[in-house]
Amino acid sequence: MNVWKNSAMDKMGQLSLIVVVGVIIAGLSAPVLAPHDPLAVQMSLRYAEPSWEYLLGNDQLGRCILSRLLYGIRPSVLAVLVVLLLSVLIGAILGFLAGYFRGKTDTWIMRICDVVLSFPGYVMTLAMVGILGVGLENILIAFVLTKWAWFARVIRTSVLQYTEMDYIQFARTTGMGHGAIIRRHLIPVTFADIAVTASSSVGSMILQISGFSFLGLGIQAPQAEWGMMLNEAREVMFTRPEMMLPPAIAIVIVVSAFHFLADSLQVALDPRLRQSGLQPDRLPDQQEVAVRL
Amino acid sequence: MNILEVNHLNIHDIHIGEPIVKDISFDLQQGQCLAIVGESGSGKSVTCRSIMKLNPSSLQQSGSIVFQGIDLNTLTDQQMRKRRGKQIGMIMQNGMSAFDPSCVIGTHLRETLGQHYGWNRSKIDERMHIAMHSVMLNHPDRLMNRYPHELSGGMLQRIMIALTLVLEPDILIADEPTTALDMLSQQEVMAQFIRLRHTLGCSMIFISHDLGAVRHIADHILIMKDGKVIERGETEQLFTAPRQEYTRDLLSARFALDNHFRQLMERKEG
Amino acid sequence: MGMYIIRRMLLAVPLLWAISLLTFILINLSPMDPAVVVLQAQGVPSITDELIERTQQQLGLDQPFLVRYLNWMLDCLQLDFGNSYITGQSVWALIGPAFLNTLRLTLVSAVSIIAVSVLLGVLCALQAGRVLDKSVRTLAFILTAIPSYGLAALLVWYFSVRLDLLPTSGMDSYRSYILPVLIITISYAGLYFRNVRSSMLSNMNKDYVLYGRASGLPERVITMHILRNSLQVAISIFCMAIPIILGSTVVVENVFAWPGLGSLSIRAILSRDFPVIQAYVLILAVSFVIFNAISDMINAAMNPKLRNGL
């Protein structure tokens, strides 16, 4: 499991990992790194060109674009990672229960998953926002409520596959407890599948959440968020098209980094792909039919 | 007269950069049966596919393969395609996967026969019925309209043999045709192969990993290991006086397994 | 096959019922009292408890939950989704034309997505590992990382503002379709052509292809067999994609002011117009279930193995 140490990950994967970690750190330490207050309006600096003081220039209200980008990492990327963690956690617990104990537990958990998955996720999200009201928190809640089922299903399949293996069956016959088997034998091997599935859905989740903000359903002004910054830039698209560049480029870089990371993780964790010398197809096949917003 | 001569055949994987088949030469006489025996990965299947020029483009081959006096390397794709099936036939290892799963069996048979003979549907059905009866397949009408997953491996194997009977190739390559079958079907299919040889009088290349399985059908045997031919000879001679250690191991592998089992049982009882 | 269709349709009924119940419960979970929303929308200056009670009676909100659900479901079956809290118009009059507009955009986009992804998928599979394959995949990879609203803005800026070739909004002529369809196609074809490609590639290595070649079948016939088997996967994905596109045109509709479901739903959400949200969720969920069933049926028609499964 020493993905990080052995250089199984290719150059692109390592670079992506650096970008991702860098963005996360930048987001966490935004108050230290940001040169200015992201909300400070200075009408005298409207649409100012990049300068030494304002490295990326100023927006339509004279706010520092670089500072807004840095603060925007929090809702655009960090919030998504938290949501991902929560849904993977719920999905993992239920997936392990279903896959390991089988029988009725399995049937019921999978039936609930089927109902949740038969309901398109974005409609769920829109409905939740409609009911609970507009705001980033509500979108995040809706995401957790709709995404867990997908992870539960993938993790269950993975657990099922490994539980069948001889050494697990052997551990069972020797009277090893369920908890110990899951902890010592199943979690380490299924972790690979979980990591690949989770990392490959980050990209589309980032795009979706910023999409909701773009529509005005997510985070509310004056808070900085990348989708929202694009929406604001759109209003001056005809006169100042270059205003769209910073948030758009930020999104593209982060989403590509996550995609590449998912790819190299998949190769690094699946020795078969590495040996065959075949380039893997970007992103796993059994991908959720993703909504593109 | 030699119907097939393979000279200095080398096959090399450009992805891995390693040779798979190293400088193999052999020939096949009209009406004879040659068995190629070896472990999986010894290069025997790749060798046979190279005769039909069916290896993926990542495998590069050199050396000459002369069939009925013509070097196959000089043929165009079109000329090669016309020879496949009609002059050089092939029986696959796994009947279950050899037919398009989304079409009924009849589709493949009709496409193949239509391609080589230009017959119409009723003529094809008529000839297939005769051939299928002769390999002990009843109700050919019904079988032709079945999907591959609805039939057993042994039945599909016999359907391939029946198709070969109609095509009457000059050489038949059988790639481990009995490996995927249970014991009973194995014997039936082997019996069909021996009959096929007698009816068509065609030459045959029979690939197997089991020396015992080819004893009754092969005239000559070629033993392959790691892409090289390590022993060759007439069947009886090879069985009675193997020259190589490896061949002796192959021969005794079955007995050894038996002996080991017997020893274990005796120890348990004693 | 006839039996299969009947069984598959019966299977969809309980799911549709579960969806209707879920939709109704969701709306009733709202922290906002619908009566208050209606009164606010009517611009009533001071909302008294008495007024709220009267409005609740008018809307039938004072009845028990099950009675309300039953009434609502019976109405829905007759396409009566109640009246908008905000404008007082019948929801069906609002949502019907919007649904048609979105459906038009979706179907045109779906055809374009299918054409592009099958074409690219097949081409890339046949040229696997060569320059064409690599460049198409790299391009697709970059395009899938661009948010579609960013792409939309970029294309509008270039084609409509810089070149003044295409309209920026509305749906007046076929020219209004070009940009929205292009954006939806880029967003999805980049994902779906990969499925076509990998399914083609895995079929090309199957035994039946080798046996077909060994039998002397021409490449044309063999390619048809490979296509027949690979497109099964593609078809089921495309059928699943139609309801997904139906819902996710929201962004494109928003950018191009397309008078469809997406624009309507955003307006409804922002103004908390519950009957409209309810009808929107119900219509999309139902179309999801229906297209899902259709995709299963098409698959069963093409893949005989599946027919016995149900």
PDB file of N, CA and C in Angstrom, chain A residues 39-84:
ATOM      1  N   LEU A  39     -13.188  40.721   0.603  1.00  0.00           N
ATOM      2  CA  LEU A  39     -14.492  41.391   0.519  1.00  0.00           C
ATOM      3  C   LEU A  39     -14.355  42.910   0.452  1.00  0.00           C
ATOM      4  N   ALA A  40     -13.115  43.404   0.577  1.00  0.00           N
ATOM      5  CA  ALA A  40     -12.918  44.855   0.625  1.00  0.00           C
ATOM      6  C   ALA A  40     -13.193  45.501  -0.732  1.00  0.00           C
ATOM      7  N   VAL A  41     -14.235  46.320  -0.784  1.00  0.00           N
ATOM      8  CA  VAL A  41     -14.620  46.980  -2.031  1.00  0.00           C
ATOM      9  C   VAL A  41     -13.854  48.294  -2.166  1.00  0.00           C
ATOM     10  N   GLN A  42     -13.277  48.497  -3.355  1.00  0.00           N
ATOM     11  CA  GLN A  42     -12.565  49.769  -3.593  1.00  0.00           C
ATOM     12  C   GLN A  42     -12.936  50.243  -4.988  1.00  0.00           C
ATOM     13  N   MET A  43     -13.958  51.065  -5.061  1.00  0.00           N
ATOM     14  CA  MET A  43     -14.482  51.412  -6.369  1.00  0.00           C
ATOM     15  C   MET A  43     -13.440  52.106  -7.239  1.00  0.00           C
ATOM     16  N   SER A  44     -12.430  52.714  -6.610  1.00  0.00           N
ATOM     17  CA  SER A  44     -11.403  53.415  -7.403  1.00  0.00           C
ATOM     18  C   SER A  44     -10.566  52.424  -8.213  1.00  0.00           C
ATOM     19  N   LEU A  45     -10.544  51.133  -7.775  1.00  0.00           N
ATOM     20  CA  LEU A  45      -9.696  50.153  -8.454  1.00  0.00           C
ATOM     21  C   LEU A  45     -10.496  49.228  -9.373  1.00  0.00           C
ATOM     22  N   ARG A  46     -11.686  49.632  -9.791  1.00  0.00           N
ATOM     23  CA  ARG A  46     -12.500  48.755 -10.643  1.00  0.00           C
ATOM     24  C   ARG A  46     -11.715  48.341 -11.884  1.00  0.00           C
ATOM     25  N   TYR A  47     -11.776  47.058 -12.172  1.00  0.00           N
ATOM     26  CA  TYR A  47     -11.137  46.489 -13.384  1.00  0.00           C
ATOM     27  C   TYR A  47      -9.671  46.876 -13.519  1.00  0.00           C
ATOM     28  N   ALA A  48      -8.992  47.071 -12.392  1.00  0.00           N
ATOM     29  CA  ALA A  48      -7.587  47.477 -12.464  1.00  0.00           C
ATOM     30  C   ALA A  48      -6.758  46.349 -13.068  1.00  0.00           C
ATOM     31  N   GLU A  49      -5.753  46.740 -13.833  1.00  0.00           N
ATOM     32  CA  GLU A  49      -4.833  45.753 -14.427  1.00  0.00           C
ATOM     33  C   GLU A  49      -4.023  45.112 -13.314  1.00  0.00           C
ATOM     34  N   PRO A  50      -3.444  43.925 -13.576  1.00  0.00           N
ATOM     35  CA  PRO A  50      -2.571  43.318 -12.565  1.00  0.00           C
ATOM     36  C   PRO A  50      -1.427  44.265 -12.220  1.00  0.00           C
ATOM     37  N   SER A  51      -1.109  44.326 -10.939  1.00  0.00           N
ATOM     38  CA  SER A  51      -0.002  45.182 -10.493  1.00  0.00           C
ATOM     39  C   SER A  51       0.739  44.422  -9.408  1.00  0.00           C
ATOM     40  N   TRP A  52       1.827  44.996  -8.905  1.00  0.00           N
ATOM     41  CA  TRP A  52       2.576  44.293  -7.862  1.00  0.00           C
ATOM     42  C   TRP A  52       1.762  44.133  -6.598  1.00  0.00           C
ATOM     43  N   GLU A  53       0.891  45.106  -6.360  1.00  0.00           N
ATOM     44  CA  GLU A  53       0.097  45.008  -5.148  1.00  0.00           C
ATOM     45  C   GLU A  53      -1.069  44.035  -5.337  1.00  0.00           C
ATOM     46  N   TYR A  54      -1.689  44.113  -6.503  1.00  0.00           N
ATOM     47  CA  TYR A  54      -2.793  43.205  -6.823  1.00  0.00           C
ATOM     48  C   TYR A  54      -2.372  42.329  -8.000  1.00  0.00           C
ATOM     49  N   LEU A  55      -1.800  41.158  -7.682  1.00  0.00           N
ATOM     50  CA  LEU A  55      -1.130  40.353  -8.708  1.00  0.00           C
ATOM     51  C   LEU A  55      -2.039  39.942  -9.862  1.00  0.00           C
ATOM     52  N   LEU A  56      -3.310  39.704  -9.577  1.00  0.00           N
ATOM     53  CA  LEU A  56      -4.220  39.283 -10.656  1.00  0.00           C
ATOM     54  C   LEU A  56      -5.208  40.387 -11.015  1.00  0.00           C
ATOM     55  N   GLY A  57      -4.975  41.576 -10.479  1.00  0.00           N
ATOM     56  CA  GLY A  57      -5.863  42.673 -10.807  1.00  0.00           C
ATOM     57  C   GLY A  57      -7.073  42.719  -9.889  1.00  0.00           C
ATOM     58  N   ASN A  58      -8.055  43.550 -10.255  1.00  0.00           N
ATOM     59  CA  ASN A  58      -9.233  43.736  -9.408  1.00  0.00           C
ATOM     60  C   ASN A  58     -10.508  43.502 -10.214  1.00  0.00           C
ATOM     61  N   ASP A  59     -11.579  43.155  -9.487  1.00  0.00           N
ATOM     62  CA  ASP A  59     -12.831  42.824 -10.200  1.00  0.00           C
ATOM     63  C   ASP A  59     -13.747  44.044 -10.325  1.00  0.00           C
ATOM     64  N   GLN A  60     -14.998  43.792 -10.669  1.00  0.00           N
ATOM     65  CA  GLN A  60     -15.915  44.909 -10.966  1.00  0.00           C
ATOM     66  C   GLN A  60     -16.188  45.792  -9.748  1.00  0.00           C
ATOM     67  N   LEU A  61     -15.888  45.281  -8.541  1.00  0.00           N
ATOM     68  CA  LEU A  61     -16.068  46.112  -7.354  1.00  0.00           C
ATOM     69  C   LEU A  61     -14.720  46.525  -6.777  1.00  0.00           C
ATOM     70  N   GLY A  62     -13.653  46.274  -7.548  1.00  0.00           N
ATOM     71  CA  GLY A  62     -12.328  46.664  -7.090  1.00  0.00           C
ATOM     72  C   GLY A  62     -11.750  45.723  -6.044  1.00  0.00           C
ATOM     73  N   ARG A  63     -12.333  44.497  -5.923  1.00  0.00           N
ATOM     74  CA  ARG A  63     -11.813  43.560  -4.932  1.00  0.00           C
ATOM     75  C   ARG A  63     -10.621  42.807  -5.515  1.00  0.00           C
ATOM     76  N   CYS A  64      -9.714  42.380  -4.639  1.00  0.00           N
ATOM     77  CA  CYS A  64      -8.497  41.705  -5.079  1.00  0.00           C
ATOM     78  C   CYS A  64      -8.833  40.309  -5.596  1.00  0.00           C
ATOM     79  N   ILE A  65      -8.584  40.045  -6.880  1.00  0.00           N
ATOM     80  CA  ILE A  65      -8.985  38.767  -7.481  1.00  0.00           C
ATOM     81  C   ILE A  65      -8.196  37.613  -6.881  1.00  0.00           C
ATOM     82  N   LEU A  66      -6.892  37.814  -6.647  1.00  0.00           N
ATOM     83  CA  LEU A  66      -6.079  36.732  -6.087  1.00  0.00           C
ATOM     84  C   LEU A  66      -6.611  36.317  -4.717  1.00  0.00           C
ATOM     85  N   SER A  67      -6.934  37.291  -3.886  1.00  0.00           N
ATOM     86  CA  SER A  67      -7.438  36.960  -2.557  1.00  0.00           C
ATOM     87  C   SER A  67      -8.761  36.226  -2.654  1.00  0.00           C
ATOM     88  N   ARG A  68      -9.594  36.656  -3.604  1.00  0.00           N
ATOM     89  CA  ARG A  68     -10.898  36.001  -3.766  1.00  0.00           C
ATOM     90  C   ARG A  68     -10.708  34.557  -4.244  1.00  0.00           C
ATOM     91  N   LEU A  69      -9.737  34.347  -5.142  1.00  0.00           N
ATOM     92  CA  LEU A  69      -9.466  32.978  -5.609  1.00  0.00           C
ATOM     93  C   LEU A  69      -9.037  32.108  -4.437  1.00  0.00           C
ATOM     94  N   LEU A  70      -8.129  32.647  -3.615  1.00  0.00           N
ATOM     95  CA  LEU A  70      -7.604  31.858  -2.488  1.00  0.00           C
ATOM     96  C   LEU A  70      -8.716  31.509  -1.499  1.00  0.00           C
ATOM     97  N   TYR A  71      -9.536  32.511  -1.144  1.00  0.00           N
ATOM     98  CA  TYR A  71     -10.645  32.226  -0.236  1.00  0.00           C
ATOM     99  C   TYR A  71     -11.674  31.300  -0.894  1.00  0.00           C
ATOM    100  N   GLY A  72     -11.764  31.398  -2.227  1.00  0.00           N
ATOM    101  CA  GLY A  72     -12.741  30.573  -2.956  1.00  0.00           C
ATOM    102  C   GLY A  72     -12.420  29.094  -2.893  1.00  0.00           C
ATOM    103  N   ILE A  73     -11.152  28.751  -2.577  1.00  0.00           N
ATOM    104  CA  ILE A  73     -10.784  27.332  -2.477  1.00  0.00           C
ATOM    105  C   ILE A  73     -11.637  26.653  -1.415  1.00  0.00           C
ATOM    106  N   ARG A  74     -11.963  27.404  -0.358  1.00  0.00           N
ATOM    107  CA  ARG A  74     -12.694  26.776   0.749  1.00  0.00           C
ATOM    108  C   ARG A  74     -14.044  26.211   0.313  1.00  0.00           C
ATOM    109  N   PRO A  75     -14.965  27.033  -0.212  1.00  0.00           N
ATOM    110  CA  PRO A  75     -16.232  26.426  -0.650  1.00  0.00           C
ATOM    111  C   PRO A  75     -16.068  25.561  -1.904  1.00  0.00           C
ATOM    112  N   SER A  76     -15.164  25.942  -2.813  1.00  0.00           N
ATOM    113  CA  SER A  76     -15.101  25.239  -4.098  1.00  0.00           C
ATOM    114  C   SER A  76     -14.416  23.900  -3.996  1.00  0.00           C
ATOM    115  N   VAL A  77     -13.375  23.768  -3.171  1.00  0.00           N
ATOM    116  CA  VAL A  77     -12.607  22.529  -3.124  1.00  0.00           C
ATOM    117  C   VAL A  77     -12.712  21.853  -1.755  1.00  0.00           C
ATOM    118  N   LEU A  78     -12.423  22.598  -0.693  1.00  0.00           N
ATOM    119  CA  LEU A  78     -12.395  21.971   0.634  1.00  0.00           C
ATOM    120  C   LEU A  78     -13.762  21.433   1.024  1.00  0.00           C
ATOM    121  N   ALA A  79     -14.820  22.215   0.758  1.00  0.00           N
ATOM    122  CA  ALA A  79     -16.164  21.755   1.100  1.00  0.00           C
ATOM    123  C   ALA A  79     -16.484  20.469   0.352  1.00  0.00           C
ATOM    124  N   VAL A  80     -16.055  20.402  -0.914  1.00  0.00           N
ATOM    125  CA  VAL A  80     -16.317  19.206  -1.711  1.00  0.00           C
ATOM    126  C   VAL A  80     -15.610  18.011  -1.098  1.00  0.00           C
ATOM    127  N   LEU A  81     -14.373  18.229  -0.625  1.00  0.00           N
ATOM    128  CA  LEU A  81     -13.631  17.117  -0.037  1.00  0.00           C
ATOM    129  C   LEU A  81     -14.306  16.636   1.248  1.00  0.00           C
ATOM    130  N   VAL A  82     -14.835  17.576   2.031  1.00  0.00           N
ATOM    131  CA  VAL A  82     -15.539  17.178   3.255  1.00  0.00           C
ATOM    132  C   VAL A  82     -16.768  16.348   2.901  1.00  0.00           C
ATOM    133  N   VAL A  83     -17.527  16.833   1.906  1.00  0.00           N
ATOM    134  CA  VAL A  83     -18.715  16.106   1.467  1.00  0.00           C
ATOM    135  C   VAL A  83     -18.327  14.709   0.987  1.00  0.00           C
ATOM    136  N   LEU A  84     -17.253  14.650   0.244  1.00  0.00           N
ATOM    137  CA  LEU A  84     -16.789  13.367  -0.287  1.00  0.00           C
ATOM    138  C   LEU A  84     -16.456  12.420   0.859  1.00  0.00           C
TER     139      LEU A  84
END
